[in-house]
CSV table of C-alpha atoms in Angstrom, one decimal:
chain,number,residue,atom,x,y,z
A,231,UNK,CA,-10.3,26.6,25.7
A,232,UNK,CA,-8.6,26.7,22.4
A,233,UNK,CA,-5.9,24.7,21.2
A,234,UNK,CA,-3.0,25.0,18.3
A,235,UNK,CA,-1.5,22.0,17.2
A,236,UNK,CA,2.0,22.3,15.6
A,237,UNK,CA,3.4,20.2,13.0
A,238,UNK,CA,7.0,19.2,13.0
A,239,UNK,CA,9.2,16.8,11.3
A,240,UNK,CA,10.9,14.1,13.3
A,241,UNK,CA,14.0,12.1,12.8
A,242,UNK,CA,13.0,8.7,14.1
A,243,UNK,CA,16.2,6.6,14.9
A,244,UNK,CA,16.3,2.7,15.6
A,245,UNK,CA,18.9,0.6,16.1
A,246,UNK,CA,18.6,-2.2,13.2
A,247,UNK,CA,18.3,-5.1,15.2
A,248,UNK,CA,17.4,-8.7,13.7
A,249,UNK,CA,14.2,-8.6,15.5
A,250,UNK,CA,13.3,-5.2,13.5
A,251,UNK,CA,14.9,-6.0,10.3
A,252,UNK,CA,12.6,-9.3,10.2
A,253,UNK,CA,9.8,-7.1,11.3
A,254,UNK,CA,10.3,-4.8,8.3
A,255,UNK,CA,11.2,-7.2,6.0
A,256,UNK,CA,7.5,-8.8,6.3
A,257,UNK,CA,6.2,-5.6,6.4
A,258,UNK,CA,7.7,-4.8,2.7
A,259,UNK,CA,6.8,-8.2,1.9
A,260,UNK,CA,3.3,-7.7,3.5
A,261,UNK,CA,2.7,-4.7,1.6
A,262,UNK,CA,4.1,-5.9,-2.1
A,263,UNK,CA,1.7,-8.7,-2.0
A,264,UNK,CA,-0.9,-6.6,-1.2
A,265,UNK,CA,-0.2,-4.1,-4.2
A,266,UNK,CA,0.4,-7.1,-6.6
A,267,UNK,CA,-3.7,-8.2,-5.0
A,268,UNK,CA,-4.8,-5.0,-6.4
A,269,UNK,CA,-2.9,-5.0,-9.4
A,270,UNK,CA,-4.8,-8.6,-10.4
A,271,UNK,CA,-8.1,-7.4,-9.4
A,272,UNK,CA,-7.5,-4.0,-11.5
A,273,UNK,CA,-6.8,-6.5,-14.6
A,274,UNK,CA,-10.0,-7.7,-13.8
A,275,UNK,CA,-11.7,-5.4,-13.8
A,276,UNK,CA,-10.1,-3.7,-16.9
A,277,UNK,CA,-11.2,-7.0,-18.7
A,278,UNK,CA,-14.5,-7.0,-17.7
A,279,UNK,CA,-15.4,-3.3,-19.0
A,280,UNK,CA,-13.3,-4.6,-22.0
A,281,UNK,CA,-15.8,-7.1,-22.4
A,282,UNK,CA,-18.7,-4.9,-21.8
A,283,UNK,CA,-17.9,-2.0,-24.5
A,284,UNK,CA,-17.3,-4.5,-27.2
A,285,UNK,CA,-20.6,-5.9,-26.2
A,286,UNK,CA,-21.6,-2.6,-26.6
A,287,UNK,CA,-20.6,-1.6,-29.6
């Protein structure tokens, strides 16, 4: 049997509650620490090919 799947845009409502403003707050907070992780090991790594093409050169 075929099948069609339809994409549509929902409106997702909540009412802000303490229990899911904490939630997203941690979340947010969760996901900013792991951005500022990646940031550090990009730095990293940027100084390490640093290193390598003066080496190099």
């Amino acid at each position: 049997m075929d099948s069609i799947s339809l994409k549509v845009p929902v409106t997702v409502k909540a009412k802000l509650t303490e229990k899911l403003r904490t939630k997203m707050r941690k979340e947010m907070e969760e996901g900013v620490s792991r951005a500022e992780l990646e940031l550090q090991q990009i730095g990293i790594q940027e100084k390490r090919v640093m290193q390598e093409a003066e080496q190099g050169s």
